[in-house]
Amino acid sequence: MSELHKEVSELERASATAARLFDIRRIIGGLFVVYGIIVTIAGITASDADLRKAEGININLWTGLGMLALGLFFLGWLWLRPTTAPAGPPPEDA
């Protein structure tokens, strides 16, 4: 019974690690941060012609900063409230 208990607890640890690794907040936050950085750089390097097209508003800069803020929000949320693996049924004594 000891070997079975050890194997079950090892599988529970692996399940908890997989749950934390594939948390949707990590994926969404990471993508928004990466795309936010790219779009912000495009906004910083915008030409005068680009600004005239958008009627004087640097839309790439503001959108990139918004995406960056949203991505950091998701990653902060993940850091403050990490995922816990669901508790399994209580062990039955035979």
Coordinates of C-alpha atoms in Angstrom, one line a residue:
M1 CA 0.0 0.0 0.0
S2 CA 2.9 2.3 0.6
E3 CA 4.1 2.1 -2.9
L4 CA 0.7 2.9 -4.3
H5 CA 0.4 5.9 -1.9
K6 CA 3.8 7.1 -3.1
E7 CA 2.8 6.8 -6.7
V8 CA -0.5 8.6 -6.2
S9 CA 1.1 11.5 -4.4
E10 CA 3.7 11.8 -7.2
L11 CA 0.9 12.0 -9.7
E12 CA -0.9 14.6 -7.7
R13 CA 2.3 16.8 -7.6
A14 CA 2.7 16.4 -11.4
S15 CA -1.0 17.4 -11.9
A16 CA -0.5 20.5 -9.7
T17 CA 2.5 21.5 -11.7
A18 CA 0.7 21.0 -15.0
A19 CA -2.3 23.0 -13.7
R20 CA 0.0 25.9 -12.8
L21 CA 2.0 25.7 -16.1
F22 CA -1.0 25.7 -18.4
D23 CA -3.0 28.3 -16.5
I24 CA -4.8 30.5 -19.1
R25 CA -3.9 33.6 -17.3
R26 CA -0.2 32.9 -18.0
I27 CA -0.8 32.4 -21.7
I28 CA -3.1 35.4 -22.1
G29 CA -0.8 37.7 -20.0
G30 CA 2.3 36.6 -21.8
L31 CA 0.9 37.1 -25.2
F32 CA -0.5 40.6 -24.3
V33 CA 2.8 41.6 -22.9
V34 CA 4.7 40.5 -25.9
Y35 CA 2.3 42.1 -28.4
G36 CA 2.0 45.2 -26.2
I37 CA 5.8 45.7 -26.4
I38 CA 5.8 45.3 -30.2
V39 CA 2.9 47.7 -30.7
T40 CA 4.3 50.2 -28.3
I41 CA 7.6 50.2 -30.1
A42 CA 5.7 50.7 -33.4
G43 CA 3.9 53.7 -31.7
I44 CA 7.1 55.2 -30.5
T45 CA 8.6 55.0 -34.0
A46 CA 5.5 56.2 -35.8
S47 CA 6.1 58.6 -38.7
D48 CA 4.2 61.9 -39.3
A49 CA 2.3 60.2 -42.1
D50 CA 1.0 57.6 -39.7
L51 CA -0.1 60.2 -37.3
R52 CA -1.9 62.1 -40.0
K53 CA -3.8 58.9 -41.0
A54 CA -5.0 58.6 -37.4
E55 CA -6.0 62.3 -37.2
G56 CA -3.1 63.1 -34.8
I57 CA -3.7 60.3 -32.3
N58 CA -0.8 57.9 -31.9
I59 CA -3.1 54.9 -31.8
N60 CA -0.3 52.3 -31.8
L61 CA 1.3 53.9 -28.7
W62 CA -2.0 54.0 -26.8
T63 CA -3.1 50.5 -27.9
G64 CA 0.3 49.1 -27.1
L65 CA 0.3 50.6 -23.6
G66 CA -3.2 49.3 -23.0
M67 CA -2.2 45.8 -24.1
L68 CA 0.9 46.0 -21.9
A69 CA -1.2 47.0 -18.9
L70 CA -3.7 44.2 -19.5
G71 CA -1.0 41.6 -19.9
L72 CA 0.7 42.8 -16.7
F73 CA -2.7 42.7 -14.9
F74 CA -3.1 39.0 -15.9
L75 CA 0.4 38.1 -14.8
G76 CA 0.0 40.0 -11.5
W77 CA -3.3 38.2 -10.9
L78 CA -1.5 34.9 -11.5
W79 CA 1.2 35.9 -9.1
L80 CA -1.2 37.0 -6.4
R81 CA -3.7 34.2 -6.7
P82 CA -1.8 31.1 -7.9
T83 CA -3.7 28.0 -9.1
T84 CA -4.1 25.2 -6.7
A85 CA -4.9 21.6 -7.9
P86 CA -8.3 20.4 -7.0
A87 CA -8.5 18.1 -4.0
G88 CA -9.2 14.5 -4.8
P89 CA -11.6 12.2 -2.9
P90 CA -10.5 11.3 0.6
P91 CA -8.6 8.0 0.8
E92 CA -10.6 5.0 1.7
D93 CA -9.3 2.6 4.3
A94 CA -9.8 -1.0 3.4

